[in-house]
Coordinates of C-alpha atoms and ligand atoms in Angstrom, one line a residue:
M1 CA 79.9 141.7 80.9
S2 CA 80.7 143.9 83.9
F3 CA 83.9 143.7 85.9
Q4 CA 82.9 146.6 88.2
N5 CA 81.6 144.8 91.2
P6 CA 83.9 143.2 93.9
V7 CA 83.7 139.5 94.3
F8 CA 82.7 137.9 97.4
I9 CA 84.1 134.4 96.6
P10 CA 86.7 133.1 99.1
G11 CA 89.3 133.1 96.4
P12 CA 90.3 134.3 94.0
T13 CA 89.9 137.6 95.8
N14 CA 89.8 141.2 94.7
M15 CA 93.1 142.6 93.4
P16 CA 94.3 146.1 94.4
E17 CA 95.2 148.0 91.3
A18 CA 98.8 148.5 92.2
I19 CA 99.3 144.8 92.8
R20 CA 97.6 143.9 89.7
K21 CA 99.8 146.2 87.7
A22 CA 102.9 144.7 89.3
C23 CA 102.1 141.3 87.7
D24 CA 102.0 143.0 84.3
M25 CA 105.7 143.1 83.4
P26 CA 107.7 143.1 80.2
T27 CA 109.7 139.9 79.6
I28 CA 113.0 139.7 81.5
D29 CA 115.7 137.1 81.4
H30 CA 114.9 135.0 84.4
R31 CA 118.6 133.9 84.5
S32 CA 119.8 137.5 84.9
P33 CA 120.6 139.2 88.2
L34 CA 117.5 141.3 87.8
F35 CA 115.4 138.2 88.7
G36 CA 117.1 138.0 92.1
Q37 CA 115.7 141.5 92.8
I38 CA 112.2 140.1 92.5
L39 CA 112.7 136.7 94.0
R40 CA 114.4 137.8 97.2
P41 CA 111.8 140.3 98.4
A42 CA 109.0 137.9 97.5
R43 CA 110.5 135.1 99.6
S44 CA 111.5 137.3 102.6
G45 CA 108.1 139.0 102.5
V46 CA 106.3 135.7 102.7
Q47 CA 108.6 134.7 105.6
Q48 CA 107.6 137.8 107.5
V49 CA 103.9 137.4 106.8
I50 CA 104.0 133.9 108.2
K51 CA 106.0 135.1 111.2
S52 CA 109.0 133.0 110.8
T53 CA 112.7 133.7 111.1
D54 CA 114.0 130.4 109.7
A55 CA 111.4 128.9 107.5
E56 CA 112.6 128.2 103.9
V57 CA 110.1 129.7 101.6
F58 CA 109.5 128.0 98.2
I59 CA 107.2 129.4 95.6
F60 CA 106.1 127.0 92.7
P61 CA 104.2 127.9 89.5
S62 CA 101.1 126.2 90.8
T63 CA 98.2 126.6 93.2
G64 CA 97.6 125.8 96.8
T65 CA 96.9 122.2 95.9
G66 CA 100.4 122.0 94.5
G67 CA 101.6 123.3 97.8
W68 CA 99.9 120.3 99.5
E69 CA 101.7 118.0 97.2
T70 CA 105.0 119.8 97.9
A71 CA 104.5 119.2 101.7
L72 CA 103.7 115.5 101.3
T73 CA 106.2 114.4 98.7
N74 CA 109.2 116.1 100.1
T75 CA 108.8 114.7 103.7
L76 CA 107.0 111.4 103.5
S77 CA 107.2 107.9 102.1
A78 CA 104.4 105.6 100.8
G79 CA 103.0 103.6 103.8
D80 CA 103.6 106.4 106.3
T81 CA 100.8 107.3 108.6
V82 CA 99.4 110.9 108.9
L83 CA 96.7 112.2 111.2
A84 CA 94.0 114.4 109.7
A85 CA 90.5 115.7 110.6
R86 CA 87.8 115.8 107.9
N87 CA 85.5 118.8 108.7
G88 CA 84.9 120.2 105.2
M89 CA 85.7 120.0 101.5
F90 CA 89.3 121.3 101.7
S91 CA 90.4 119.0 104.5
H92 CA 88.6 116.2 102.6
R93 CA 90.6 116.9 99.4
W94 CA 93.9 117.0 101.3
I95 CA 93.1 113.6 102.8
D96 CA 92.2 112.3 99.3
M97 CA 95.6 113.4 98.0
C98 CA 97.4 111.6 100.9
E99 CA 95.5 108.4 100.1
R100 CA 96.4 108.7 96.3
H101 CA 100.0 109.0 97.4
G102 CA 99.8 105.7 99.3
L103 CA 99.8 107.3 102.8
N104 CA 97.8 105.7 105.5
V105 CA 95.5 108.4 106.9
E106 CA 94.1 108.2 110.4
I107 CA 91.0 110.2 109.8
V108 CA 89.2 112.0 112.6
E109 CA 85.7 112.5 111.2
T110 CA 84.4 115.8 112.4
P111 CA 81.0 117.4 111.9
W112 CA 81.1 120.1 109.2
G113 CA 80.8 123.4 111.0
H114 CA 83.1 122.2 113.8
G115 CA 86.8 122.9 114.3
I116 CA 89.6 120.3 114.4
P117 CA 89.1 118.5 117.8
A118 CA 92.6 119.1 119.4
D119 CA 91.5 116.8 122.3
R120 CA 91.0 113.9 119.9
Y121 CA 94.4 114.5 118.3
A122 CA 95.9 114.6 121.8
D123 CA 94.4 111.2 122.6
I124 CA 95.5 109.6 119.3
L125 CA 99.0 111.0 119.6
A126 CA 99.3 109.9 123.2
A127 CA 98.2 106.4 122.2
D128 CA 100.8 106.3 119.4
K129 CA 103.6 105.1 121.5
T130 CA 105.7 103.8 118.7
H131 CA 105.4 107.0 116.7
Q132 CA 103.9 105.7 113.6
I133 CA 102.2 109.0 112.9
K134 CA 104.8 111.0 110.8
A135 CA 102.8 114.1 110.2
V136 CA 99.7 115.9 111.7
L137 CA 97.6 117.7 109.1
A138 CA 95.5 120.7 110.0
T139 CA 93.3 122.9 107.8
H140 CA 93.7 126.3 109.6
N141 CA 90.6 127.8 108.0
E142 CA 88.0 125.4 106.4
T143 CA 86.9 127.6 103.6
A144 CA 83.9 125.3 102.7
T145 CA 82.3 125.9 106.1
G146 CA 83.8 129.1 107.4
V147 CA 85.5 127.4 110.4
T148 CA 88.8 128.4 111.9
S149 CA 90.7 125.8 113.9
D150 CA 93.1 126.5 116.8
I151 CA 96.5 125.6 115.5
A152 CA 98.3 126.5 118.8
A153 CA 96.0 123.9 120.6
I154 CA 97.1 121.3 118.1
R155 CA 100.7 122.0 118.8
R156 CA 100.1 121.8 122.5
A157 CA 98.4 118.4 122.0
M158 CA 101.5 117.2 120.1
D159 CA 103.9 118.6 122.8
A160 CA 101.8 117.1 125.6
A161 CA 102.1 113.7 124.0
R162 CA 105.9 114.4 123.4
H163 CA 105.1 113.3 119.8
P164 CA 107.8 113.9 117.2
A165 CA 105.4 114.1 114.2
M166 CA 105.6 117.1 111.9
L167 CA 102.8 119.6 111.8
F168 CA 101.5 120.6 108.3
V169 CA 99.1 123.5 108.1
D170 CA 96.9 124.4 105.1
G171 CA 96.8 128.2 105.5
V172 CA 95.4 128.8 102.0
S173 CA 92.5 130.9 103.2
S174 CA 94.1 132.3 106.3
I175 CA 97.7 133.4 105.6
G176 CA 97.8 137.1 104.9
S177 CA 94.3 137.8 106.3
M178 CA 94.4 136.1 109.7
D179 CA 97.1 135.6 112.3
F180 CA 99.4 132.8 111.4
R181 CA 102.4 132.0 113.6
F182 CA 104.8 129.6 111.9
D183 CA 107.5 129.7 114.5
A184 CA 105.3 130.2 117.6
W185 CA 103.0 127.3 116.7
G186 CA 105.9 125.0 115.6
V187 CA 104.6 124.6 112.1
D188 CA 106.7 122.4 109.9
V189 CA 105.1 123.1 106.6
A190 CA 102.7 125.9 105.8
V191 CA 100.9 126.0 102.5
T192 CA 99.1 128.8 100.7
G193 CA 98.4 130.1 97.2
S194 CA 98.6 133.5 95.6
Q195 CA 94.9 134.2 95.0
K196 CA 93.6 134.5 98.5
G197 CA 95.3 136.6 101.2
F198 CA 98.0 137.8 98.8
M199 CA 95.3 139.3 96.5
L200 CA 97.0 138.1 93.3
P201 CA 95.8 136.0 90.4
A202 CA 96.0 132.2 90.8
G203 CA 99.3 130.7 89.8
L204 CA 101.6 130.4 92.7
A205 CA 101.9 127.6 95.4
I206 CA 103.6 129.2 98.4
V207 CA 105.1 127.0 101.1
G208 CA 107.3 127.4 104.2
F209 CA 109.4 124.5 105.4
S210 CA 110.9 124.4 108.9
P211 CA 114.4 122.9 109.5
K212 CA 112.7 119.7 110.6
A213 CA 110.7 119.4 107.4
M214 CA 113.9 120.1 105.4
E215 CA 115.6 117.3 107.3
A216 CA 112.8 114.8 106.5
R217 CA 113.8 115.0 102.8
S218 CA 116.7 112.7 103.4
T219 CA 114.3 109.8 104.4
A220 CA 111.2 110.7 102.2
T221 CA 110.9 108.5 99.3
L222 CA 107.6 109.7 97.6
P223 CA 108.4 110.5 94.0
R224 CA 108.9 114.2 93.4
T225 CA 110.3 116.1 90.4
F226 CA 108.4 119.4 89.7
F227 CA 107.7 120.0 93.4
D228 CA 111.2 118.9 94.6
V229 CA 112.3 121.6 97.2
T230 CA 115.9 120.5 96.9
D231 CA 116.0 121.4 93.2
M232 CA 114.1 124.5 94.0
G233 CA 116.6 125.4 96.7
K234 CA 119.6 124.9 94.3
G235 CA 117.9 127.2 91.9
Y236 CA 117.4 129.9 94.7
A237 CA 121.1 129.6 95.6
A238 CA 121.8 131.0 92.1
N239 CA 118.8 133.5 92.2
A240 CA 117.1 131.3 89.7
Y241 CA 114.6 128.4 89.2
P242 CA 115.1 124.8 88.1
Y243 CA 112.6 125.8 85.3
T244 CA 110.8 129.0 84.1
P245 CA 109.5 131.1 87.0
A246 CA 106.2 133.1 86.8
V247 CA 108.1 136.3 87.0
G248 CA 105.1 138.7 86.9
L249 CA 103.3 136.9 89.7
L250 CA 106.5 136.9 91.8
N251 CA 106.8 140.6 91.3
G252 CA 103.1 141.0 92.4
L253 CA 103.9 138.8 95.4
A254 CA 106.8 141.0 96.4
L255 CA 104.5 144.1 96.3
A256 CA 101.6 142.2 98.0
T257 CA 103.8 141.3 101.0
E258 CA 105.2 144.8 101.1
T259 CA 101.6 146.2 101.1
L260 CA 100.5 143.9 104.0
L261 CA 103.6 144.7 106.0
S262 CA 103.2 148.4 105.5
E263 CA 99.5 148.3 106.6
G264 CA 100.9 146.3 109.6
L265 CA 99.8 142.6 110.1
D266 CA 97.9 143.5 113.3
N267 CA 95.9 146.1 111.3
V268 CA 95.3 143.6 108.5
F269 CA 94.0 141.0 110.9
A270 CA 91.9 143.6 112.9
R271 CA 90.4 144.8 109.6
H272 CA 89.4 141.2 108.6
H273 CA 87.9 140.7 112.1
R274 CA 86.0 143.9 111.9
I275 CA 84.6 143.1 108.4
A276 CA 83.7 139.7 109.4
T277 CA 81.9 140.8 112.6
G278 CA 79.8 143.1 110.4
V279 CA 78.8 140.3 108.1
R280 CA 77.9 138.1 111.1
A281 CA 75.8 141.1 112.5
A282 CA 73.9 141.0 109.1
V283 CA 73.4 137.2 109.4
G284 CA 72.0 137.6 112.8
A285 CA 69.7 140.4 111.8
W286 CA 68.4 138.2 108.9
G287 CA 67.5 135.5 111.5
L288 CA 69.9 133.1 109.8
K289 CA 72.6 130.9 111.2
L290 CA 76.2 130.2 110.0
C291 CA 77.5 126.8 109.4
A292 CA 80.1 127.5 111.9
A293 CA 78.7 125.9 115.1
T294 CA 80.1 128.1 117.8
P295 CA 81.7 131.7 118.0
N296 CA 85.1 130.4 118.8
V297 CA 85.4 128.9 115.4
Y298 CA 83.9 131.7 113.4
S299 CA 86.1 132.5 110.4
D300 CA 87.3 136.1 109.8
T301 CA 87.8 135.4 106.0
V302 CA 84.6 133.6 104.9
S303 CA 81.0 133.3 106.3
A304 CA 79.1 130.2 105.3
I305 CA 75.4 131.1 105.7
M306 CA 72.8 128.4 106.0
T307 CA 69.5 129.2 104.2
P308 CA 66.1 128.2 105.7
E309 CA 64.5 124.9 105.0
G310 CA 62.8 124.7 101.7
F311 CA 65.2 127.0 99.9
N312 CA 68.1 126.1 97.8
A313 CA 71.1 128.2 98.9
T314 CA 72.7 127.9 95.4
D315 CA 69.8 130.0 94.0
V316 CA 71.1 133.0 96.0
V317 CA 74.4 132.6 94.2
T318 CA 72.9 132.1 90.8
L319 CA 70.6 135.1 91.1
A320 CA 73.3 137.3 92.5
A321 CA 75.4 136.5 89.4
E322 CA 72.6 136.9 86.9
K323 CA 70.7 139.8 88.2
Y324 CA 73.3 141.8 90.1
G325 CA 76.6 140.8 88.6
V326 CA 78.0 139.8 92.0
A327 CA 79.8 136.5 92.9
F328 CA 79.3 134.6 96.1
G329 CA 80.4 131.1 96.9
T330 CA 78.2 128.0 96.7
G331 CA 78.1 125.2 99.2
L332 CA 80.5 122.4 98.5
G333 CA 80.1 118.7 98.9
A334 CA 78.0 117.8 101.9
V335 CA 76.7 121.2 102.3
A336 CA 75.8 122.0 98.6
G337 CA 72.5 123.8 98.4
K338 CA 72.4 124.3 102.1
L339 CA 74.6 127.3 102.4
F340 CA 76.1 130.1 100.4
R341 CA 79.3 131.8 101.3
I342 CA 80.4 135.4 101.5
G343 CA 84.2 135.6 101.1
H344 CA 85.6 138.7 102.9
L345 CA 89.4 138.1 102.7
G346 CA 92.1 139.9 100.9
S347 CA 91.5 143.4 99.5
M348 CA 88.2 144.2 101.3
T349 CA 86.9 147.2 103.2
D350 CA 83.8 147.8 105.4
V351 CA 82.1 149.6 102.5
M352 CA 82.8 146.8 100.0
A353 CA 81.4 144.3 102.5
L354 CA 78.3 146.5 102.8
S355 CA 77.7 146.1 99.1
G356 CA 77.9 142.3 99.3
I357 CA 75.6 142.2 102.3
A358 CA 73.1 144.4 100.4
T359 CA 73.3 142.2 97.4
A360 CA 72.7 138.9 99.4
E361 CA 69.8 140.6 101.1
M362 CA 68.2 141.6 97.8
C363 CA 68.6 138.1 96.4
M364 CA 67.1 136.4 99.5
V365 CA 64.1 138.8 99.4
D366 CA 63.7 138.2 95.6
L367 CA 63.6 134.5 96.3
G368 CA 60.8 134.9 98.8
M369 CA 62.7 134.3 102.0
D370 CA 61.3 135.9 105.1
I371 CA 63.9 138.6 105.4
T372 CA 63.4 142.4 105.9
L373 CA 65.2 144.4 103.2
G374 CA 67.8 146.6 104.8
S375 CA 67.9 144.6 108.1
G376 CA 71.3 143.1 107.5
V377 CA 72.8 146.2 106.0
A378 CA 71.7 148.3 109.0
A379 CA 73.1 145.8 111.5
A380 CA 76.4 145.9 109.7
Q381 CA 76.4 149.7 109.3
D382 CA 75.7 149.9 112.9
Y383 CA 78.7 147.8 113.8
Y384 CA 81.1 149.4 111.4
R385 CA 80.1 153.0 112.4
G386 CA 81.0 152.3 116.0
N387 CA 84.1 150.2 115.6
G388 CA 87.0 152.0 113.9
S389 CA 87.4 151.8 110.2
T390 CA 89.2 149.9 107.5
K391 CA 91.2 153.0 106.4
S392 CA 94.5 151.2 107.2
M393 CA 94.2 149.4 103.9
M394 CA 93.7 152.5 101.9
D395 CA 96.6 154.2 103.6
A396 CA 98.9 151.2 102.8
A397 CA 97.8 150.8 99.1
Ligands
PLP401 C1 91.4 127.5 98.0 C2 91.8 126.5 99.1 C3 92.6 125.5 98.6 C4 92.9 125.1 97.2 O1 93.8 126.0 96.7 P1 94.0 126.1 95.1 O2 94.9 127.3 95.0 O3 92.6 126.2 94.5 O4 94.7 124.9 94.7 C5 93.0 124.6 99.6 N1 92.8 124.8 101.0 C6 92.0 125.8 101.3 C7 91.7 126.0 102.8 C8 91.5 126.7 100.3 O5 90.7 127.7 100.8

């Protein structure tokens, strides 16, 4: 088995050596003051990465999915209505979780490959005169389709309707890799996990709560125990947890946020944009199309690439793993077999991306697709040569 190749799945992402080592710690007493020295920078680092001054950051031993559950159960009651668009597998799963919690979900069915239709949200919110909708859900980056939605536009739609609903944003595959503005967008709960933009192993659910979301606890009656942010907050007040924290991962998170901030968030976002643009240049050179319908929704963290009629996109992923030892993402749900995904978030450079592009190209030629070997690599090289570099990441690491 080889672990030498970078992975190109949209999470878990590649881990920088220093961040991986930071997770490898001797046992400490998590009720000692030493723990506070790990917890405090991890929480304040996350707050800075999501661009907030007053979000309460809570970190659970869990994954992004546990972050969704934290958002819902601490703020809502069974029978409450929430508004959500379904435009891919992750938004679908979030809706499914809402329904299992007895929430009434007003679903805006959206073609996969399209972003959240803010204008539809605007109409629905304006029509909701009695304010039945308690929360508006938005998946910032739909990892299944490589589609980024405009969260600022959703906030504008809410404000235009003078609607008091809370805004919950799944930022699992955007936070730490793409611009995310908790305060400026008026986000009430932001959700992510450790294994994507933060370049850590899976194991942490990371959430930010606005003062308004914190207030909603007093009326929210959905059952919550493990994910109760009130219990967690009491723990934090004593530099502790209500149970046993994942100390190594928290230490890794403290370093991950420090690394992102020292690269500079703007540099991090520019690096992801540049890498993604090179991948898209390759896709164009192959004569293929993205699942993302229009350039304004192209994701800078994952590209979902449609394979031609008559080919099973999953074969590209299988062959890459078996023959070249490289991992790509398969199509999920409604797009299974129709696309494969190149994840390019987290710890990624131009040169790493080139190896992924080269591998995908070899696999597609192996499978008999009408693609010229080297065409995608050359298109990406051409773009990378002329558009700065990803050296910011190496300097920060
Ligand atoms: C990965 C992902 C999730 C699920 O996160 P887990 O950590 O696997 O629970 C949710 N939403 C989006 C957009 C994701 O990319």
